[in-house]
Short mmCIF file of N, CA and C in Angstrom, two decimals:
data_model
loop_
_atom_site.label_atom_id
_atom_site.label_comp_id
_atom_site.label_asym_id
_atom_site.label_seq_id
_atom_site.Cartn_x
_atom_site.Cartn_y
_atom_site.Cartn_z
N MET T 638 34.35 -5.61 -8.28
CA MET T 638 34.31 -6.00 -6.91
C MET T 638 34.59 -7.40 -6.42
N LYS T 639 35.44 -7.31 -5.48
CA LYS T 639 36.03 -8.39 -4.83
C LYS T 639 35.14 -9.29 -4.02
N ALA T 640 34.76 -10.36 -4.73
CA ALA T 640 33.74 -11.17 -3.93
C ALA T 640 34.02 -12.77 -4.48
N PRO T 641 35.08 -13.32 -4.16
CA PRO T 641 35.40 -14.51 -4.88
C PRO T 641 34.49 -15.73 -4.17
N ARG T 642 33.81 -15.60 -2.99
CA ARG T 642 33.09 -16.79 -2.39
C ARG T 642 31.72 -16.70 -3.10
N ILE T 643 31.23 -15.62 -3.78
CA ILE T 643 30.04 -15.73 -4.71
C ILE T 643 30.09 -16.51 -5.67
N ARG T 644 31.24 -16.74 -6.49
CA ARG T 644 31.55 -17.58 -7.59
C ARG T 644 31.24 -18.94 -6.89
N GLU T 645 31.86 -19.30 -5.88
CA GLU T 645 31.82 -20.63 -5.18
C GLU T 645 30.31 -21.10 -4.84
N SER T 646 29.54 -20.09 -4.37
CA SER T 646 28.21 -20.60 -3.73
C SER T 646 26.97 -20.20 -4.70
N ALA T 647 27.21 -19.37 -5.88
CA ALA T 647 25.99 -18.89 -6.47
C ALA T 647 25.28 -19.90 -7.20
N ALA T 648 26.02 -20.97 -7.78
CA ALA T 648 25.38 -21.96 -8.66
C ALA T 648 24.68 -22.85 -7.58
N ARG T 649 25.36 -23.32 -6.67
CA ARG T 649 24.50 -24.16 -5.65
C ARG T 649 23.29 -23.61 -5.14
N LEU T 650 23.39 -22.19 -4.74
CA LEU T 650 22.48 -21.63 -4.12
C LEU T 650 21.43 -21.05 -5.23
N ALA T 651 21.58 -21.13 -6.52
CA ALA T 651 20.78 -20.79 -7.67
C ALA T 651 19.78 -22.13 -7.60
N GLU T 652 20.40 -23.33 -7.72
CA GLU T 652 19.63 -24.42 -7.75
C GLU T 652 18.70 -24.71 -6.67
N GLN T 653 19.15 -24.31 -5.31
CA GLN T 653 18.48 -24.23 -4.18
C GLN T 653 17.06 -23.26 -4.32
N ALA T 654 17.64 -22.28 -4.73
CA ALA T 654 16.44 -21.07 -4.91
C ALA T 654 15.38 -21.56 -5.89
N ARG T 655 15.77 -22.29 -7.14
CA ARG T 655 14.69 -22.76 -7.95
C ARG T 655 13.86 -23.74 -7.28
N SER T 656 14.53 -24.59 -6.68
CA SER T 656 13.66 -25.90 -6.25
C SER T 656 12.79 -25.44 -5.00
N ASP T 657 13.42 -24.52 -4.21
CA ASP T 657 12.43 -24.04 -3.21
C ASP T 657 11.72 -22.84 -3.54
N GLY T 658 11.82 -22.31 -4.47
CA GLY T 658 10.71 -21.20 -5.02
C GLY T 658 11.21 -19.92 -4.30
N TRP T 659 12.41 -19.51 -3.96
CA TRP T 659 13.13 -18.25 -3.54
C TRP T 659 12.71 -17.24 -4.49
N SER T 660 12.32 -16.04 -3.81
CA SER T 660 12.23 -14.53 -4.88
C SER T 660 13.85 -14.45 -5.00
N HIS T 661 13.95 -13.34 -5.95
CA HIS T 661 15.38 -12.91 -6.35
C HIS T 661 16.05 -12.47 -5.29
N GLU T 662 15.03 -11.68 -4.38
CA GLU T 662 15.84 -10.90 -3.17
C GLU T 662 16.39 -12.04 -2.10
N ASP T 663 15.57 -12.92 -1.88
CA ASP T 663 15.92 -14.10 -1.17
C ASP T 663 17.35 -14.84 -1.77
N TYR T 664 17.33 -14.87 -2.77
CA TYR T 664 18.41 -15.48 -3.34
C TYR T 664 19.75 -14.78 -3.07
N LEU T 665 19.55 -13.31 -3.76
CA LEU T 665 20.60 -12.43 -3.47
C LEU T 665 21.09 -12.38 -1.85
N ALA T 666 20.07 -12.35 -1.13
CA ALA T 666 20.55 -12.16 0.29
C ALA T 666 21.12 -13.38 0.82
N ALA T 667 21.13 -14.46 0.13
CA ALA T 667 21.59 -15.77 0.79
C ALA T 667 22.96 -15.62 0.07
N VAL T 668 23.38 -15.32 -1.06
CA VAL T 668 24.48 -15.34 -1.69
C VAL T 668 25.26 -14.25 -0.98
N LEU T 669 24.87 -13.22 -0.69
CA LEU T 669 25.77 -12.05 0.10
C LEU T 669 26.05 -12.17 1.41
N SER T 670 24.95 -12.98 2.07
CA SER T 670 25.35 -13.72 3.30
C SER T 670 26.53 -14.29 3.54
N ARG T 671 26.64 -15.37 2.54
CA ARG T 671 27.55 -16.20 2.46
C ARG T 671 29.03 -15.36 2.21
N GLU T 672 28.96 -14.47 1.61
CA GLU T 672 30.18 -13.62 1.20
C GLU T 672 30.71 -12.99 2.65
N VAL T 673 29.63 -12.28 3.16
CA VAL T 673 30.06 -11.67 4.55
C VAL T 673 30.52 -12.60 5.40
N THR T 674 29.96 -13.59 5.59
CA THR T 674 30.43 -14.53 6.61
C THR T 674 31.61 -15.11 6.41
N ALA T 675 32.03 -15.37 5.12
CA ALA T 675 33.31 -15.74 4.87
C ALA T 675 34.43 -14.77 5.04
N ARG T 676 33.95 -13.46 4.63
CA ARG T 676 34.96 -12.31 4.90
C ARG T 676 35.23 -12.17 6.45
N GLU T 677 34.07 -12.13 7.15
CA GLU T 677 34.49 -12.00 8.55
C GLU T 677 35.35 -13.06 9.05
N SER T 678 35.05 -14.20 8.57
CA SER T 678 35.95 -15.50 9.32
C SER T 678 37.29 -15.20 8.89
N SER T 679 37.40 -14.90 7.58
CA SER T 679 38.98 -14.63 6.91
C SER T 679 39.69 -13.37 7.86
N ASP T 680 38.94 -12.48 8.06
CA ASP T 680 39.30 -11.18 8.56
C ASP T 680 39.89 -11.64 10.10
N THR T 681 38.94 -12.33 10.79
CA THR T 681 39.49 -12.88 12.06
C THR T 681 40.62 -13.48 11.94
N GLN T 682 40.87 -14.53 11.26
CA GLN T 682 41.81 -15.33 10.93
C GLN T 682 43.30 -14.48 10.59
N ASN T 683 43.13 -13.47 9.81
CA ASN T 683 44.19 -12.62 9.41
C ASN T 683 44.54 -11.68 10.52
N ARG T 684 43.68 -11.34 11.37
CA ARG T 684 44.09 -10.58 12.58
C ARG T 684 44.79 -11.55 13.61
N ILE T 685 44.44 -12.83 13.85
CA ILE T 685 44.95 -13.48 14.68
C ILE T 685 46.43 -13.82 14.06
N ARG T 686 46.38 -14.12 12.98
CA ARG T 686 47.73 -14.79 12.33
C ARG T 686 48.85 -13.22 12.41
N LEU T 687 48.24 -12.28 12.20
CA LEU T 687 49.32 -10.78 12.11
C LEU T 687 49.58 -10.57 13.43
N ALA T 688 48.79 -10.81 14.64
CA ALA T 688 49.11 -10.49 16.12
C ALA T 688 50.18 -11.56 16.37
N ARG T 689 50.50 -12.40 15.71
CA ARG T 689 51.76 -13.45 16.07
C ARG T 689 51.81 -13.74 17.69
N PHE T 690 50.44 -14.30 17.82
CA PHE T 690 50.46 -14.77 19.34
C PHE T 690 51.30 -16.04 19.40
N PRO T 691 51.93 -16.18 20.50
CA PRO T 691 52.64 -17.51 20.58
C PRO T 691 52.10 -18.73 20.44
N THR T 692 50.87 -18.94 21.03
CA THR T 692 49.98 -20.14 20.86
C THR T 692 48.41 -19.39 21.02
N ARG T 693 47.63 -20.14 20.39
CA ARG T 693 46.15 -19.73 20.15
C ARG T 693 45.47 -20.65 21.44
N LYS T 694 44.75 -19.63 22.30
CA LYS T 694 44.17 -20.19 23.13
C LYS T 694 42.49 -19.62 23.13
N SER T 695 41.73 -20.64 23.76
CA SER T 695 40.23 -20.24 23.73
C SER T 695 39.66 -20.32 25.14
N LEU T 696 38.60 -19.84 25.42
CA LEU T 696 38.03 -19.78 26.71
C LEU T 696 37.47 -21.27 27.32
N GLU T 697 37.16 -21.81 26.07
CA GLU T 697 36.83 -23.64 26.40
C GLU T 697 38.20 -24.21 27.09
N GLU T 698 39.22 -23.49 26.58
CA GLU T 698 40.22 -24.44 27.43
C GLU T 698 40.98 -23.97 28.77
N PHE T 699 40.31 -22.68 29.05
CA PHE T 699 40.65 -22.07 30.19
C PHE T 699 40.30 -22.78 31.58
N ASN T 700 41.33 -22.89 32.41
CA ASN T 700 41.23 -23.78 33.66
C ASN T 700 40.66 -22.92 34.89
N PHE T 701 39.40 -23.02 35.17
CA PHE T 701 38.95 -21.97 36.29
C PHE T 701 39.30 -22.39 37.68
N ASP T 702 40.13 -23.50 37.67
CA ASP T 702 40.48 -23.80 39.12
C ASP T 702 41.75 -22.97 39.46
N TYR T 703 42.46 -22.47 38.60
CA TYR T 703 43.63 -21.61 39.05
C TYR T 703 43.06 -20.37 39.25
N GLN T 704 41.99 -19.97 38.90
CA GLN T 704 41.27 -18.58 39.35
C GLN T 704 39.94 -18.87 40.02
N PRO T 705 40.06 -19.19 41.26
CA PRO T 705 38.82 -19.49 41.58
C PRO T 705 37.71 -18.32 41.97
N SER T 706 38.32 -17.21 42.13
CA SER T 706 37.20 -16.00 42.25
C SER T 706 36.63 -15.73 40.87
N LEU T 707 36.84 -16.00 39.86
CA LEU T 707 36.55 -15.98 38.51
C LEU T 707 35.19 -16.96 38.34
N SER T 708 33.97 -16.34 37.95
CA SER T 708 32.84 -17.06 37.78
C SER T 708 32.72 -17.55 36.36
N ARG T 709 32.48 -18.96 36.28
CA ARG T 709 32.54 -19.49 34.94
C ARG T 709 31.29 -19.01 34.28
N GLU T 710 29.93 -18.78 35.05
CA GLU T 710 28.77 -18.12 34.43
C GLU T 710 29.16 -16.75 33.77
N MET T 711 29.82 -16.01 34.54
CA MET T 711 29.99 -14.49 34.18
C MET T 711 30.84 -14.35 32.87
N VAL T 712 31.83 -15.26 32.85
CA VAL T 712 32.72 -15.33 31.59
C VAL T 712 32.00 -15.69 30.46
N ALA T 713 31.05 -16.80 30.74
CA ALA T 713 30.30 -17.26 29.58
C ALA T 713 29.24 -16.27 28.94
N TYR T 714 28.53 -15.48 29.94
CA TYR T 714 27.86 -14.46 29.76
C TYR T 714 28.58 -13.47 28.68
N LEU T 715 29.57 -12.90 29.43
CA LEU T 715 30.31 -11.91 28.92
C LEU T 715 30.92 -12.18 27.32
N SER T 716 31.38 -13.48 27.16
CA SER T 716 31.70 -14.02 25.94
C SER T 716 30.64 -13.99 24.99
N ASN T 717 29.41 -14.23 25.46
CA ASN T 717 28.41 -14.34 24.51
C ASN T 717 27.95 -12.84 24.15
N SER T 718 28.05 -11.91 25.10
CA SER T 718 27.80 -10.67 24.78
C SER T 718 28.64 -9.88 23.92
N ILE T 719 29.97 -10.34 23.85
CA ILE T 719 31.02 -9.72 23.08
C ILE T 719 30.74 -10.39 21.65
N SER T 720 30.44 -11.57 21.48
CA SER T 720 30.24 -12.05 20.40
C SER T 720 29.03 -11.50 19.42
N ARG T 721 27.94 -11.28 20.29
CA ARG T 721 26.53 -10.46 19.60
C ARG T 721 27.29 -8.98 19.46
N ASN T 722 27.83 -8.32 20.24
CA ASN T 722 28.40 -6.98 20.08
C ASN T 722 29.37 -6.98 18.68
N GLU T 723 30.18 -7.93 18.69
CA GLU T 723 31.12 -7.91 17.37
C GLU T 723 30.23 -8.00 16.19
N ARG T 724 29.33 -8.87 16.06
CA ARG T 724 28.55 -8.93 14.96
C ARG T 724 27.74 -7.96 14.39
N VAL T 725 27.54 -6.86 15.50
CA VAL T 725 26.59 -5.79 15.38
C VAL T 725 27.66 -4.41 14.95
N ASN T 726 28.69 -4.31 15.82
CA ASN T 726 29.33 -3.33 15.67
C ASN T 726 30.67 -3.41 14.53
N ARG T 727 31.07 -4.61 14.25
CA ARG T 727 32.28 -5.06 13.52
C ARG T 727 33.44 -4.20 13.73
N TRP T 728 34.02 -4.45 14.78
CA TRP T 728 35.38 -3.79 15.16
C TRP T 728 36.31 -3.45 14.38
#
């Protein structure tokens, strides 16, 4: 099984689990959650790198003055909706 981040976090989380009285299931869930989060982040970074975009831009950098018909609130709402949807559906 390819799960390199488990090795990095398992010992630290084991100490925390012992001191906080976690069940085995809680410990396993925490270790696997770290692995999944790290994989998702890595996958995202790889897709961005492979896309070879000329520059990296974010919504936070967007200047809404150049597009006055665009609602900041709507963009923020849609951005949050997309983020939640990606976590659920994993494109």
